[in-house]
Amino acid sequence: EVQLLESGGGLVQPGGSLRLSCAASRFSFSSYAMRWVRQAPGKGLEWVSAISGGGGTTYYADSVKGRFTISRDNSKNTLYLQMNNLRAEDTALYYCAKMDTALGYGMDVWGQGTTVTVSS
Amino acid sequence: EIVLTQSPATLSLSPGERATLSCRASQTVGSYLVWYQQKPGQAPRLLIYDAFNRATGIPARFSGSGSGTDFTLTISSLEPEDFAVYYCQQRSNWPLTFGGGTRVEIK
């Protein structure tokens, strides 16, 4: 079964940093663009960042631009999100998701999410 | 940024009834509109892509329609497992944006 497994979440103070990881299995990881999507407690979905299959093209939501960096290591089938200068409003469940161009660029595989809490 | 407005915020219906969910975009997105379903404690699930195409394994009772700025997700006859929150998302322009969601609850 195609799978994504996030890790790296936790409690961090405002201004701190975290690096999230997303381990992919049972699909050709380098062939697919990937995305991070977050969901604040009790709120809706918010797209955070995206990266092309080769890693050369990246996109960010304005709310995280300049603070977050998306990257991938295709040799390790792993996606990353480096989060710096964290703010209380970054508190959320962070999902990684696989994007499939054959499905209208929809996100057809999602991880279970990893929780980030920014609080003093 | 393209803003997606979903309505209603909550839809109270009984099993077997028809559900009609709306998603309106602040500017045209063509047919580049996706629908997701999210149940409590679960990740979202891809339902519909490019406005009207069902994703793999999605039952035929789910259908999407619309183009430009107005889109509709219809569930022809609600099954107990369909009570959930539904989100639309556009991929026409960066940044990608989601609507605020419609909760379909049991009446």
PDB file of N, CA, C and O in Angstrom, chain A residues 35 37 39 43-47 49-50 59-62 95 101-108 110-112, chain B residues 1 34 36 38 41-46 49-50 54-56 87 89 91 94-100 103:
ATOM      1  N   ARG A  35       3.343  17.989  -1.435  1.00  0.00           N
ATOM      2  CA  ARG A  35       2.836  19.201  -0.785  1.00  0.00           C
ATOM      3  C   ARG A  35       2.753  19.016   0.724  1.00  0.00           C
ATOM      4  O   ARG A  35       2.618  17.904   1.209  1.00  0.00           O
ATOM      5  N   VAL A  37       0.295  20.464   3.775  1.00  0.00           N
ATOM      6  CA  VAL A  37      -0.973  21.117   4.082  1.00  0.00           C
ATOM      7  C   VAL A  37      -1.148  21.059   5.599  1.00  0.00           C
ATOM      8  O   VAL A  37      -0.824  20.036   6.214  1.00  0.00           O
ATOM      9  N   GLN A  39      -3.575  22.070   9.230  1.00  0.00           N
ATOM     10  CA  GLN A  39      -4.926  22.269   9.746  1.00  0.00           C
ATOM     11  C   GLN A  39      -4.833  22.677  11.203  1.00  0.00           C
ATOM     12  O   GLN A  39      -4.462  21.866  12.059  1.00  0.00           O
ATOM     13  N   LYS A  43     -10.072  23.950  12.696  1.00  0.00           N
ATOM     14  CA  LYS A  43     -10.171  24.825  11.529  1.00  0.00           C
ATOM     15  C   LYS A  43     -10.090  24.025  10.230  1.00  0.00           C
ATOM     16  O   LYS A  43     -10.006  22.804  10.238  1.00  0.00           O
ATOM     17  N   GLY A  44     -10.091  24.752   9.123  1.00  0.00           N
ATOM     18  CA  GLY A  44     -10.033  24.123   7.815  1.00  0.00           C
ATOM     19  C   GLY A  44      -8.618  23.854   7.354  1.00  0.00           C
ATOM     20  O   GLY A  44      -7.653  24.023   8.093  1.00  0.00           O
ATOM     21  N   LEU A  45      -8.524  23.438   6.102  1.00  0.00           N
ATOM     22  CA  LEU A  45      -7.240  23.093   5.512  1.00  0.00           C
ATOM     23  C   LEU A  45      -6.557  24.337   4.944  1.00  0.00           C
ATOM     24  O   LEU A  45      -7.207  25.212   4.367  1.00  0.00           O
ATOM     25  N   GLU A  46      -5.239  24.372   5.088  1.00  0.00           N
ATOM     26  CA  GLU A  46      -4.444  25.468   4.535  1.00  0.00           C
ATOM     27  C   GLU A  46      -3.229  24.874   3.836  1.00  0.00           C
ATOM     28  O   GLU A  46      -2.414  24.181   4.463  1.00  0.00           O
ATOM     29  N   TRP A  47      -3.085  25.156   2.553  1.00  0.00           N
ATOM     30  CA  TRP A  47      -1.894  24.742   1.831  1.00  0.00           C
ATOM     31  C   TRP A  47      -0.692  25.537   2.332  1.00  0.00           C
ATOM     32  O   TRP A  47      -0.779  26.747   2.536  1.00  0.00           O
ATOM     33  N   SER A  49       3.044  24.498   1.349  1.00  0.00           N
ATOM     34  CA  SER A  49       4.193  24.504   0.453  1.00  0.00           C
ATOM     35  C   SER A  49       4.101  23.340  -0.526  1.00  0.00           C
ATOM     36  O   SER A  49       3.385  22.356  -0.275  1.00  0.00           O
ATOM     37  N   ALA A  50       4.820  23.471  -1.630  1.00  0.00           N
ATOM     38  CA  ALA A  50       4.851  22.414  -2.638  1.00  0.00           C
ATOM     39  C   ALA A  50       6.244  22.331  -3.245  1.00  0.00           C
ATOM     40  O   ALA A  50       6.989  23.321  -3.258  1.00  0.00           O
ATOM     41  N   TYR A  59       7.193  26.183  -3.978  1.00  0.00           N
ATOM     42  CA  TYR A  59       6.195  27.222  -3.800  1.00  0.00           C
ATOM     43  C   TYR A  59       5.837  27.289  -2.314  1.00  0.00           C
ATOM     44  O   TYR A  59       5.876  26.279  -1.612  1.00  0.00           O
ATOM     45  N   TYR A  60       5.452  28.499  -1.888  1.00  0.00           N
ATOM     46  CA  TYR A  60       5.102  28.706  -0.483  1.00  0.00           C
ATOM     47  C   TYR A  60       3.881  29.598  -0.358  1.00  0.00           C
ATOM     48  O   TYR A  60       3.677  30.519  -1.151  1.00  0.00           O
ATOM     49  N   ALA A  61       3.101  29.332   0.673  1.00  0.00           N
ATOM     50  CA  ALA A  61       2.051  30.272   1.061  1.00  0.00           C
ATOM     51  C   ALA A  61       2.708  31.533   1.606  1.00  0.00           C
ATOM     52  O   ALA A  61       3.788  31.468   2.220  1.00  0.00           O
ATOM     53  N   ASP A  62       2.057  32.656   1.407  1.00  0.00           N
ATOM     54  CA  ASP A  62       2.608  33.917   1.905  1.00  0.00           C
ATOM     55  C   ASP A  62       2.832  33.873   3.414  1.00  0.00           C
ATOM     56  O   ASP A  62       3.760  34.496   3.930  1.00  0.00           O
ATOM     57  N   TYR A  95       0.133  17.884   7.441  1.00  0.00           N
ATOM     58  CA  TYR A  95       0.049  16.718   6.570  1.00  0.00           C
ATOM     59  C   TYR A  95       1.014  16.872   5.404  1.00  0.00           C
ATOM     60  O   TYR A  95       1.146  17.961   4.839  1.00  0.00           O
ATOM     61  N   THR A 101      -0.537  14.314 -11.158  1.00  0.00           N
ATOM     62  CA  THR A 101      -0.988  15.088 -12.317  1.00  0.00           C
ATOM     63  C   THR A 101      -2.084  14.351 -13.071  1.00  0.00           C
ATOM     64  O   THR A 101      -2.938  14.978 -13.707  1.00  0.00           O
ATOM     65  N   ALA A 102      -2.082  13.020 -12.995  1.00  0.00           N
ATOM     66  CA  ALA A 102      -3.103  12.230 -13.692  1.00  0.00           C
ATOM     67  C   ALA A 102      -4.466  12.365 -13.025  1.00  0.00           C
ATOM     68  O   ALA A 102      -5.486  11.954 -13.598  1.00  0.00           O
ATOM     69  N   LEU A 103      -4.471  12.919 -11.840  1.00  0.00           N
ATOM     70  CA  LEU A 103      -5.710  13.139 -11.094  1.00  0.00           C
ATOM     71  C   LEU A 103      -5.927  14.634 -10.899  1.00  0.00           C
ATOM     72  O   LEU A 103      -6.257  15.105  -9.802  1.00  0.00           O
ATOM     73  N   GLY A 104      -5.698  15.370 -11.971  1.00  0.00           N
ATOM     74  CA  GLY A 104      -5.958  16.804 -11.937  1.00  0.00           C
ATOM     75  C   GLY A 104      -5.137  17.551 -10.900  1.00  0.00           C
ATOM     76  O   GLY A 104      -5.587  18.556 -10.358  1.00  0.00           O
ATOM     77  N   TYR A 105      -3.934  17.039 -10.627  1.00  0.00           N
ATOM     78  CA  TYR A 105      -3.058  17.648  -9.625  1.00  0.00           C
ATOM     79  C   TYR A 105      -3.682  17.574  -8.234  1.00  0.00           C
ATOM     80  O   TYR A 105      -3.328  18.341  -7.334  1.00  0.00           O
ATOM     81  N   GLY A 106      -4.614  16.649  -8.081  1.00  0.00           N
ATOM     82  CA  GLY A 106      -5.187  16.442  -6.763  1.00  0.00           C
ATOM     83  C   GLY A 106      -4.237  15.687  -5.850  1.00  0.00           C
ATOM     84  O   GLY A 106      -3.317  15.009  -6.306  1.00  0.00           O
ATOM     85  N   MET A 107      -4.459  15.806  -4.548  1.00  0.00           N
ATOM     86  CA  MET A 107      -3.627  15.118  -3.563  1.00  0.00           C
ATOM     87  C   MET A 107      -4.314  13.802  -3.215  1.00  0.00           C
ATOM     88  O   MET A 107      -5.312  13.802  -2.475  1.00  0.00           O
ATOM     89  N   ASP A 108      -3.774  12.700  -3.765  1.00  0.00           N
ATOM     90  CA  ASP A 108      -4.469  11.421  -3.661  1.00  0.00           C
ATOM     91  C   ASP A 108      -3.964  10.542  -2.527  1.00  0.00           C
ATOM     92  O   ASP A 108      -4.623   9.563  -2.177  1.00  0.00           O
ATOM     93  N   TRP A 110      -2.304  10.878   1.457  1.00  0.00           N
ATOM     94  CA  TRP A 110      -1.999  11.765   2.585  1.00  0.00           C
ATOM     95  C   TRP A 110      -1.409  10.945   3.721  1.00  0.00           C
ATOM     96  O   TRP A 110      -1.766   9.780   3.912  1.00  0.00           O
ATOM     97  N   GLY A 111      -0.540  11.581   4.476  1.00  0.00           N
ATOM     98  CA  GLY A 111      -0.088  10.960   5.704  1.00  0.00           C
ATOM     99  C   GLY A 111      -1.115  11.143   6.800  1.00  0.00           C
ATOM    100  O   GLY A 111      -2.189  11.712   6.575  1.00  0.00           O
ATOM    101  N   GLN A 112      -0.772  10.683   7.989  1.00  0.00           N
ATOM    102  CA  GLN A 112      -1.693  10.807   9.123  1.00  0.00           C
ATOM    103  C   GLN A 112      -1.514  12.135   9.852  1.00  0.00           C
ATOM    104  O   GLN A 112      -2.323  12.503  10.700  1.00  0.00           O
TER     105      GLN A 112
ATOM    106  N   GLU B   1      -4.635  36.367  -4.593  1.00  0.00           N
ATOM    107  CA  GLU B   1      -5.014  35.051  -4.095  1.00  0.00           C
ATOM    108  C   GLU B   1      -6.490  34.795  -4.407  1.00  0.00           C
ATOM    109  O   GLU B   1      -7.333  35.657  -4.218  1.00  0.00           O
ATOM    110  N   VAL B  34     -10.913  20.958  -7.194  1.00  0.00           N
ATOM    111  CA  VAL B  34     -10.827  19.630  -6.570  1.00  0.00           C
ATOM    112  C   VAL B  34     -11.707  19.619  -5.330  1.00  0.00           C
ATOM    113  O   VAL B  34     -11.849  20.638  -4.649  1.00  0.00           O
ATOM    114  N   TYR B  36     -12.450  17.452  -1.656  1.00  0.00           N
ATOM    115  CA  TYR B  36     -11.969  16.470  -0.678  1.00  0.00           C
ATOM    116  C   TYR B  36     -13.039  16.246   0.380  1.00  0.00           C
ATOM    117  O   TYR B  36     -13.832  17.140   0.682  1.00  0.00           O
ATOM    118  N   GLN B  38     -13.332  14.960   4.452  1.00  0.00           N
ATOM    119  CA  GLN B  38     -12.547  14.701   5.662  1.00  0.00           C
ATOM    120  C   GLN B  38     -13.475  14.273   6.786  1.00  0.00           C
ATOM    121  O   GLN B  38     -14.410  14.995   7.133  1.00  0.00           O
ATOM    122  N   GLY B  41     -10.748  13.003  12.738  1.00  0.00           N
ATOM    123  CA  GLY B  41      -9.563  12.230  13.068  1.00  0.00           C
ATOM    124  C   GLY B  41      -8.869  11.591  11.886  1.00  0.00           C
ATOM    125  O   GLY B  41      -7.930  10.807  12.068  1.00  0.00           O
ATOM    126  N   GLN B  42      -9.313  11.916  10.682  1.00  0.00           N
ATOM    127  CA  GLN B  42      -8.718  11.332   9.486  1.00  0.00           C
ATOM    128  C   GLN B  42      -8.146  12.419   8.576  1.00  0.00           C
ATOM    129  O   GLN B  42      -8.551  13.583   8.626  1.00  0.00           O
ATOM    130  N   ALA B  43      -7.222  12.008   7.713  1.00  0.00           N
ATOM    131  CA  ALA B  43      -6.716  12.901   6.681  1.00  0.00           C
ATOM    132  C   ALA B  43      -7.777  13.087   5.606  1.00  0.00           C
ATOM    133  O   ALA B  43      -8.688  12.260   5.466  1.00  0.00           O
ATOM    134  N   PRO B  44      -7.680  14.174   4.865  1.00  0.00           N
ATOM    135  CA  PRO B  44      -8.616  14.351   3.746  1.00  0.00           C
ATOM    136  C   PRO B  44      -8.473  13.238   2.709  1.00  0.00           C
ATOM    137  O   PRO B  44      -7.431  12.593   2.600  1.00  0.00           O
ATOM    138  N   ARG B  45      -9.550  13.068   1.960  1.00  0.00           N
ATOM    139  CA  ARG B  45      -9.599  12.040   0.911  1.00  0.00           C
ATOM    140  C   ARG B  45     -10.013  12.720  -0.380  1.00  0.00           C
ATOM    141  O   ARG B  45     -10.991  13.473  -0.393  1.00  0.00           O
ATOM    142  N   LEU B  46      -9.290  12.465  -1.448  1.00  0.00           N
ATOM    143  CA  LEU B  46      -9.604  13.045  -2.749  1.00  0.00           C
ATOM    144  C   LEU B  46     -10.882  12.428  -3.309  1.00  0.00           C
ATOM    145  O   LEU B  46     -10.987  11.205  -3.426  1.00  0.00           O
ATOM    146  N   TYR B  49     -11.716  15.566  -9.079  1.00  0.00           N
ATOM    147  CA  TYR B  49     -10.682  16.459  -9.616  1.00  0.00           C
ATOM    148  C   TYR B  49     -11.135  17.029 -10.954  1.00  0.00           C
ATOM    149  O   TYR B  49     -12.001  16.448 -11.621  1.00  0.00           O
ATOM    150  N   ASP B  50     -10.538  18.155 -11.306  1.00  0.00           N
ATOM    151  CA  ASP B  50     -10.922  18.869 -12.529  1.00  0.00           C
ATOM    152  C   ASP B  50     -12.437  19.022 -12.628  1.00  0.00           C
ATOM    153  O   ASP B  50     -13.038  18.812 -13.685  1.00  0.00           O
ATOM    154  N   ARG B  54     -14.390  11.762 -10.975  1.00  0.00           N
ATOM    155  CA  ARG B  54     -14.274  11.042  -9.711  1.00  0.00           C
ATOM    156  C   ARG B  54     -12.901  10.396  -9.597  1.00  0.00           C
ATOM    157  O   ARG B  54     -12.395   9.800 -10.551  1.00  0.00           O
ATOM    158  N   ALA B  55     -12.328  10.508  -8.416  1.00  0.00           N
ATOM    159  CA  ALA B  55     -11.049   9.850  -8.157  1.00  0.00           C
ATOM    160  C   ALA B  55     -11.257   8.345  -8.017  1.00  0.00           C
ATOM    161  O   ALA B  55     -12.392   7.859  -7.922  1.00  0.00           O
ATOM    162  N   THR B  56     -10.165   7.631  -8.009  1.00  0.00           N
ATOM    163  CA  THR B  56     -10.208   6.175  -7.937  1.00  0.00           C
ATOM    164  C   THR B  56     -10.973   5.696  -6.712  1.00  0.00           C
ATOM    165  O   THR B  56     -10.717   6.140  -5.587  1.00  0.00           O
ATOM    166  N   TYR B  87     -14.272  19.886   1.448  1.00  0.00           N
ATOM    167  CA  TYR B  87     -13.510  21.067   1.077  1.00  0.00           C
ATOM    168  C   TYR B  87     -13.316  21.113  -0.436  1.00  0.00           C
ATOM    169  O   TYR B  87     -13.044  20.085  -1.075  1.00  0.00           O
ATOM    170  N   GLN B  89     -10.877  22.982  -3.430  1.00  0.00           N
ATOM    171  CA  GLN B  89      -9.514  23.522  -3.535  1.00  0.00           C
ATOM    172  C   GLN B  89      -9.251  23.839  -5.002  1.00  0.00           C
ATOM    173  O   GLN B  89      -9.585  23.043  -5.878  1.00  0.00           O
ATOM    174  N   ARG B  91      -6.523  24.813  -8.118  1.00  0.00           N
ATOM    175  CA  ARG B  91      -5.119  24.688  -8.490  1.00  0.00           C
ATOM    176  C   ARG B  91      -4.843  25.509  -9.755  1.00  0.00           C
ATOM    177  O   ARG B  91      -3.873  25.275 -10.455  1.00  0.00           O
ATOM    178  N   TRP B  94      -1.237  29.969  -8.159  1.00  0.00           N
ATOM    179  CA  TRP B  94      -0.571  29.964  -6.866  1.00  0.00           C
ATOM    180  C   TRP B  94      -0.906  31.269  -6.146  1.00  0.00           C
ATOM    181  O   TRP B  94      -1.000  32.302  -6.784  1.00  0.00           O
ATOM    182  N   PRO B  95      -1.108  31.219  -4.819  1.00  0.00           N
ATOM    183  CA  PRO B  95      -1.051  30.032  -3.966  1.00  0.00           C
ATOM    184  C   PRO B  95      -2.292  29.161  -4.118  1.00  0.00           C
ATOM    185  O   PRO B  95      -3.380  29.661  -4.397  1.00  0.00           O
ATOM    186  N   LEU B  96      -2.108  27.867  -3.927  1.00  0.00           N
ATOM    187  CA  LEU B  96      -3.261  26.987  -3.870  1.00  0.00           C
ATOM    188  C   LEU B  96      -4.128  27.432  -2.696  1.00  0.00           C
ATOM    189  O   LEU B  96      -3.619  27.836  -1.647  1.00  0.00           O
ATOM    190  N   THR B  97      -5.435  27.351  -2.862  1.00  0.00           N
ATOM    191  CA  THR B  97      -6.311  27.745  -1.775  1.00  0.00           C
ATOM    192  C   THR B  97      -7.448  26.742  -1.615  1.00  0.00           C
ATOM    193  O   THR B  97      -7.884  26.108  -2.586  1.00  0.00           O
ATOM    194  N   PHE B  98      -7.899  26.629  -0.370  1.00  0.00           N
ATOM    195  CA  PHE B  98      -9.025  25.787  -0.018  1.00  0.00           C
ATOM    196  C   PHE B  98     -10.209  26.673   0.372  1.00  0.00           C
ATOM    197  O   PHE B  98     -10.027  27.790   0.876  1.00  0.00           O
ATOM    198  N   GLY B  99     -11.396  26.128   0.189  1.00  0.00           N
ATOM    199  CA  GLY B  99     -12.557  26.757   0.766  1.00  0.00           C
ATOM    200  C   GLY B  99     -12.616  26.442   2.258  1.00  0.00           C
ATOM    201  O   GLY B  99     -11.854  25.621   2.766  1.00  0.00           O
ATOM    202  N   GLY B 100     -13.527  27.120   2.935  1.00  0.00           N
ATOM    203  CA  GLY B 100     -13.637  26.959   4.375  1.00  0.00           C
ATOM    204  C   GLY B 100     -14.310  25.669   4.835  1.00  0.00           C
ATOM    205  O   GLY B 100     -14.284  25.340   6.014  1.00  0.00           O
ATOM    206  N   ARG B 103     -19.813  21.279   6.388  1.00  0.00           N
ATOM    207  CA  ARG B 103     -20.043  20.102   7.228  1.00  0.00           C
ATOM    208  C   ARG B 103     -21.400  19.525   6.874  1.00  0.00           C
ATOM    209  O   ARG B 103     -22.419  20.229   6.926  1.00  0.00           O
TER     210      ARG B 103
END
